[in-house]
Every structure is written in C-alpha cells, then in structure tokens.
Short mmCIF file of C-alpha atoms in Angstrom, two decimals:
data_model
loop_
_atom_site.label_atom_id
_atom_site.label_comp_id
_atom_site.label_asym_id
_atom_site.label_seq_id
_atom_site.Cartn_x
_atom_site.Cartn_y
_atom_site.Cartn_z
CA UNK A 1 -30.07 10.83 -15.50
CA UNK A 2 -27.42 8.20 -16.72
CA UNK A 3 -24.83 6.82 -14.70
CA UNK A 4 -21.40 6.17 -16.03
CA UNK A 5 -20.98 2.01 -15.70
CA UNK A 6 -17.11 1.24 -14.40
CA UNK A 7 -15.84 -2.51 -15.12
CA UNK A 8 -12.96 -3.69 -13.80
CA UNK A 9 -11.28 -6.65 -12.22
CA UNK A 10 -11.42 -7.22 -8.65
CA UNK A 11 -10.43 -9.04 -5.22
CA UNK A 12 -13.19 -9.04 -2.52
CA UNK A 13 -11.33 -8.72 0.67
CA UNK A 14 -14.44 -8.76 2.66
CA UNK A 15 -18.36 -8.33 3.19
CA UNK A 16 -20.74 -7.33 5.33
CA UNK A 17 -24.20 -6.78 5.40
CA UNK A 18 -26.76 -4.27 5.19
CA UNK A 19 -30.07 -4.17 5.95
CA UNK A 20 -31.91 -7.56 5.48
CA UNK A 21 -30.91 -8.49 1.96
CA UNK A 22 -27.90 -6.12 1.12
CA UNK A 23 -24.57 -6.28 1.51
CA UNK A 24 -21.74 -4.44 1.39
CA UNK A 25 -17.75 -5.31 -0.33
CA UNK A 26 -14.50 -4.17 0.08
CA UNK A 27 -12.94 -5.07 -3.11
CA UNK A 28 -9.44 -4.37 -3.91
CA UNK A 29 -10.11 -3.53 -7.87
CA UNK A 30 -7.22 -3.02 -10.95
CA UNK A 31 -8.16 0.43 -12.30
CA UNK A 32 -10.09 2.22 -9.17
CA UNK A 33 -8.23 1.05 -5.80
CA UNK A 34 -10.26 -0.04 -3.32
CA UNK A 35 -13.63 0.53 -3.36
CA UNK A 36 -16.49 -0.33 -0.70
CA UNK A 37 -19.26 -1.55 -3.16
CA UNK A 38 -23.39 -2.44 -1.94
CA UNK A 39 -25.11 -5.00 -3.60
CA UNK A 40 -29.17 -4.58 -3.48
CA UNK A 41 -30.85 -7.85 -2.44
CA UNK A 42 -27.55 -10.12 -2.99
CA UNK A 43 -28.71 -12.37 -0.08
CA UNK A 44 -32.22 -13.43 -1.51
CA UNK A 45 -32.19 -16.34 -3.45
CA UNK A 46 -33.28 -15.06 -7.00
CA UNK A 47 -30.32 -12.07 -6.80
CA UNK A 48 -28.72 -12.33 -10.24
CA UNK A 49 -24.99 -11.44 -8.28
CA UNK A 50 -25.18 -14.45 -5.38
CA UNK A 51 -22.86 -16.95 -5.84
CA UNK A 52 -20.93 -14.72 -7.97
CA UNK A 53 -19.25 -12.30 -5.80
CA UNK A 54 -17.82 -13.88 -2.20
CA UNK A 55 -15.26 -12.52 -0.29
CA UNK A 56 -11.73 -14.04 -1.00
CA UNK A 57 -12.74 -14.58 -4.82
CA UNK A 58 -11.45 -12.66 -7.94
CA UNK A 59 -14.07 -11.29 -9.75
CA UNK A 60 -15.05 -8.68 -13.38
CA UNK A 61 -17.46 -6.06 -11.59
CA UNK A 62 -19.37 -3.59 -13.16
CA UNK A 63 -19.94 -0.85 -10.74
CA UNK A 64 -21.59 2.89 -10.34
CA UNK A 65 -20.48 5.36 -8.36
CA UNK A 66 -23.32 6.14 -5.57
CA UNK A 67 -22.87 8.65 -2.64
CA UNK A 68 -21.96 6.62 0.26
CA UNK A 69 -20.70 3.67 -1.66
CA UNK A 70 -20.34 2.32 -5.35
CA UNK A 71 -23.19 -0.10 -6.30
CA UNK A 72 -22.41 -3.54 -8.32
CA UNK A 73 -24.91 -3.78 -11.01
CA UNK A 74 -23.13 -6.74 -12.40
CA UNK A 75 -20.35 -9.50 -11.06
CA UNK A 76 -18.93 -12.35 -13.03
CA UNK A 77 -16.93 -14.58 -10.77
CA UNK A 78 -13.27 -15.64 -12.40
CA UNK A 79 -12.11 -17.56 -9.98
CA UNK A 80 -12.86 -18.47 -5.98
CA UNK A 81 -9.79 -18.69 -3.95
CA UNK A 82 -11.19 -21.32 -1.35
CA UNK A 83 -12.29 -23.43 -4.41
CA UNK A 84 -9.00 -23.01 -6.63
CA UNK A 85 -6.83 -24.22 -3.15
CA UNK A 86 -9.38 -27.20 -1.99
CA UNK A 87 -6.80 -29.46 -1.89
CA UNK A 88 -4.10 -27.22 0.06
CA UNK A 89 -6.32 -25.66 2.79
CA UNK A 90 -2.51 -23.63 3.97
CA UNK A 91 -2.31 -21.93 0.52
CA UNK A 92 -5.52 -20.79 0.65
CA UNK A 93 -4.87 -19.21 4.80
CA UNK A 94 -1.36 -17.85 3.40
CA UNK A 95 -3.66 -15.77 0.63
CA UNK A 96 -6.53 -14.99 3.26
CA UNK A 97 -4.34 -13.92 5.87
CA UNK A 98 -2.10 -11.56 2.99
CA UNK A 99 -5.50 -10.04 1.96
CA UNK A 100 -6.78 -9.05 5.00
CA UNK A 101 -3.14 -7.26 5.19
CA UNK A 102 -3.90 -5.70 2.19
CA UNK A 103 -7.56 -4.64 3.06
CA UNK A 104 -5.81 -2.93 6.14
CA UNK A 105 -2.91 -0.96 4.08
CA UNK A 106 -4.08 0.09 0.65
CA UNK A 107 -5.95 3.60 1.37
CA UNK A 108 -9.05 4.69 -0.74
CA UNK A 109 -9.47 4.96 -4.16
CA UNK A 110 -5.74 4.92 -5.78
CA UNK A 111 -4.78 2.70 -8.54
CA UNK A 112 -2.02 0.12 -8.07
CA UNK A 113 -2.04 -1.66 -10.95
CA UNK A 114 1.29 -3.52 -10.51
CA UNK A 115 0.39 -4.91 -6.91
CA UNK A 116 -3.06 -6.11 -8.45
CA UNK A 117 -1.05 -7.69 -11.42
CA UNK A 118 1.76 -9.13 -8.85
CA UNK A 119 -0.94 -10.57 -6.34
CA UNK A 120 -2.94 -12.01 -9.19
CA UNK A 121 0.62 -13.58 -10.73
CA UNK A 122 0.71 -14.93 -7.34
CA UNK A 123 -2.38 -16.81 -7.11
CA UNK A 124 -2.01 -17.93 -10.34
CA UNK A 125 1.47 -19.26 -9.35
CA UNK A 126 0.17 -21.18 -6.19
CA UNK A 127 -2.63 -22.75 -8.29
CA UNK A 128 -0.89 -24.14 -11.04
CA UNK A 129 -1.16 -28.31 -11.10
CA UNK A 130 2.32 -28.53 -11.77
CA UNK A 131 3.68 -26.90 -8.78
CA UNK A 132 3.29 -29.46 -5.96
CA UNK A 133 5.82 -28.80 -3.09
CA UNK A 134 5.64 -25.31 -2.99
CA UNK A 135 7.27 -24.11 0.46
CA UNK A 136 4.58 -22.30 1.45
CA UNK A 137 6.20 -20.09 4.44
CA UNK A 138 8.47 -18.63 1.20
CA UNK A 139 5.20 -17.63 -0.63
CA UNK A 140 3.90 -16.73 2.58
CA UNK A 141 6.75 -14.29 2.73
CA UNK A 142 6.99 -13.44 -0.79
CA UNK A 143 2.82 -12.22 -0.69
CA UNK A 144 3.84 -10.14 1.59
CA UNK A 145 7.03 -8.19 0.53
CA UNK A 146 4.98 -7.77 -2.42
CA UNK A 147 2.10 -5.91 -1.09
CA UNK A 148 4.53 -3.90 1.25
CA UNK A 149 6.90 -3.07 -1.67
CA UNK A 150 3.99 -2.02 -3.69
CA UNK A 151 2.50 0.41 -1.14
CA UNK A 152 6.13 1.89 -0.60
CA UNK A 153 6.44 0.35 3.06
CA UNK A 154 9.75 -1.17 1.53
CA UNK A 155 12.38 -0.21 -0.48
CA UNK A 156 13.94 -2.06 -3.16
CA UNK A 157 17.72 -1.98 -0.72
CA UNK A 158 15.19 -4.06 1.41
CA UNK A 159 14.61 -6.73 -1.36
CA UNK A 160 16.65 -8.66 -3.69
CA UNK A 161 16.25 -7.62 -7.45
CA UNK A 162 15.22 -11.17 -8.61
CA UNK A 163 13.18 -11.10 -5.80
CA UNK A 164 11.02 -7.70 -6.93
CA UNK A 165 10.50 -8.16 -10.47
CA UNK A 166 9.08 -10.80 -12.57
CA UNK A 167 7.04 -13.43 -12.56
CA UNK A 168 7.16 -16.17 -9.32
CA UNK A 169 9.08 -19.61 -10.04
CA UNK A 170 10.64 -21.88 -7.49
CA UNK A 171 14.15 -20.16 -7.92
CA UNK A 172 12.71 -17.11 -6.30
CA UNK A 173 10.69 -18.77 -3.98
CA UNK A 174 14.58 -20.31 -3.12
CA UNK A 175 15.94 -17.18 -2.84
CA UNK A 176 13.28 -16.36 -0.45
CA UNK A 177 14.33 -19.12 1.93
CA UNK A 178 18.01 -18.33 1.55
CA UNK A 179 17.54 -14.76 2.52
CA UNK A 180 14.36 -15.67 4.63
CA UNK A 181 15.82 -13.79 8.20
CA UNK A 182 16.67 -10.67 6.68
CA UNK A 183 13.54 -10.43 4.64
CA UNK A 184 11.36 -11.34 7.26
CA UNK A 185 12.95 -8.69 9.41
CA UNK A 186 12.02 -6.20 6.42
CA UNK A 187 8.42 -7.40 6.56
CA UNK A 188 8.62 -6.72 10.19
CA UNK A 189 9.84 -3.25 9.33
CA UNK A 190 7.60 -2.29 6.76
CA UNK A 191 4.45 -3.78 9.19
CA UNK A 192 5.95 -1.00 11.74
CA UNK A 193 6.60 1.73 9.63
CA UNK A 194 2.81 1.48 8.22
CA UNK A 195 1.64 1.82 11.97
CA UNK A 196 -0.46 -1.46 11.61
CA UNK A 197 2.37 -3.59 14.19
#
C-alpha cells in the first residue's frame, strides 16, 4: 500500500508526548491548516527528526496522513524562534504568546495561506539586524490583528488599510501606536466574538 507524502511549511505551536519515545505536534502548516502530527521515537537520541522539529520553530515537514493523526516522516528545521530572538528575549514572548492565540483559534484542517504568509512576514520583520528599536507592544498588537483579521474575527472597518495589507515597516508599526486604543479595543472585540475572552 503506498501512502501519499504531503510537504509543506510549518509553525509548531506545541508538543506533547506519547508513549515513551513519541511525541505528538500541533503545527500550524501553509497548504493543510493545522494539523496534529506524531513523530515515532523523536525523543531517543539516534531519531533522525530531534533537534529538527521543536515547538515555536518554523519548519519544511513531510507528513502522511494516519487515522488518528498525520505522521512526520521527515522535518528540516528553517528557522527556531527562541534562537533567531536570543538577544531580545520580549520579541520572542510577543511571538510565543501570539501563537498559542493562534493554536487556540484556527480550527482543523483549512488552509490560510495569507495568515501563514503574514505571520511568517512578521517574524521575518522582527528578526531583521537592521531593525533595532522596534516598539514591541505595536508588533505585539499588530501579530495579533493579523491573526484575528485572517480568521474573520475582524473586519477590515476595524483596521486601517495600511495597516492590513503589505509588508511590516516602522511606518505601520507607527500607525499602530497612533491608533493603538481603538485597535486594541478591536483586538478585545475580536478575542470576544471568537468566545476565547
């Protein structure tokens, strides 16, 4: 019997384990949704995925689809969060504390590409060299009208244009902190109206 192999990008959101040596992921993914994924064996020492798949790292998994969960046959790691932010230990809690949000709202296995694209744009933002005084309670707030905007918790009446679309700079991240009351009371909103607040 062959399997069909899926490969895909990924966010692990979480993990926990199974039996002695297994584990289980929650991985927000680009082209299936998110998808609870077992790993056989990850937490022996030879297993050809540890190191390569933790949770709060972006990842390229190869998965197949089993009949409680998917099973990763193969990970390559593309970037650790906790490793790209080692010198700002707050980025790195803003993006932790955003994906466990995100862990908690996206249901099952539907695609949403653009949030994927808009919270990887996002990391990549916050981990660029150049950018040294980023206000980090506007990208705080930012990663998070994202994600609700994406999932349809928020409208776009709820969030300036410039705001929405594009790429992240420092002008929108200053147009966060102009607006910042009104926008958190949107977040607010949106946290309501998904029945998590």
């Amino acid at each position: 019997m062959s399997y069909h192999i899926y490969n895909t990008r990924g966010i692990v959101l979480a993990e926990r384990p199974l039996r002695d040596a297994d584990r289980i992921y929650t991985i927000f993914t680009r082209d299936l949704g998110l998808v609870r994924a077992s790993a056989t064996g990850v937490r022996k020492d030879l297993s050809k995925l540890r190191g390569h798949i933790e949770p709060f790292s972006v990842a390229d998994v190869s998965l197949v689809r089993g009949r409680e969960y998917w099973r990763l046959t193969s990970t390559e790691l593309v970037y650790d969060l906790k490793t790209l932010f080692d010198k700002n230990h707050e980025s790195f809690l803003i993006f932790a504390k955003n994906l466990s949000l995100l862990e908690k709202l996206v249901a099952g296995e539907d695609k949403h590409i653009k949030l994927f694209d808009d919270i990887i744009s996002l990391i990549k933002f916050a981990a660029k060299e150049r950018v040294v005084t980023i206000d980090w309670e506007a990208l705080e707030i930012l990663v998070a009208l994202k994600i609700l905007f994406n999932l349809g918790y928020l409208s776009e009446e709820d969030i300036p244009n410039k705001v929405l679309g594009g790429e992240p700079d420092d002008e929108v991240l200053s147009m966060v902190l102009a607006d910042k009351k009104s926008l958190i009371k949107a977040i607010n909103h949106g946290i309501e109206s998904s029945q998590l607040g």
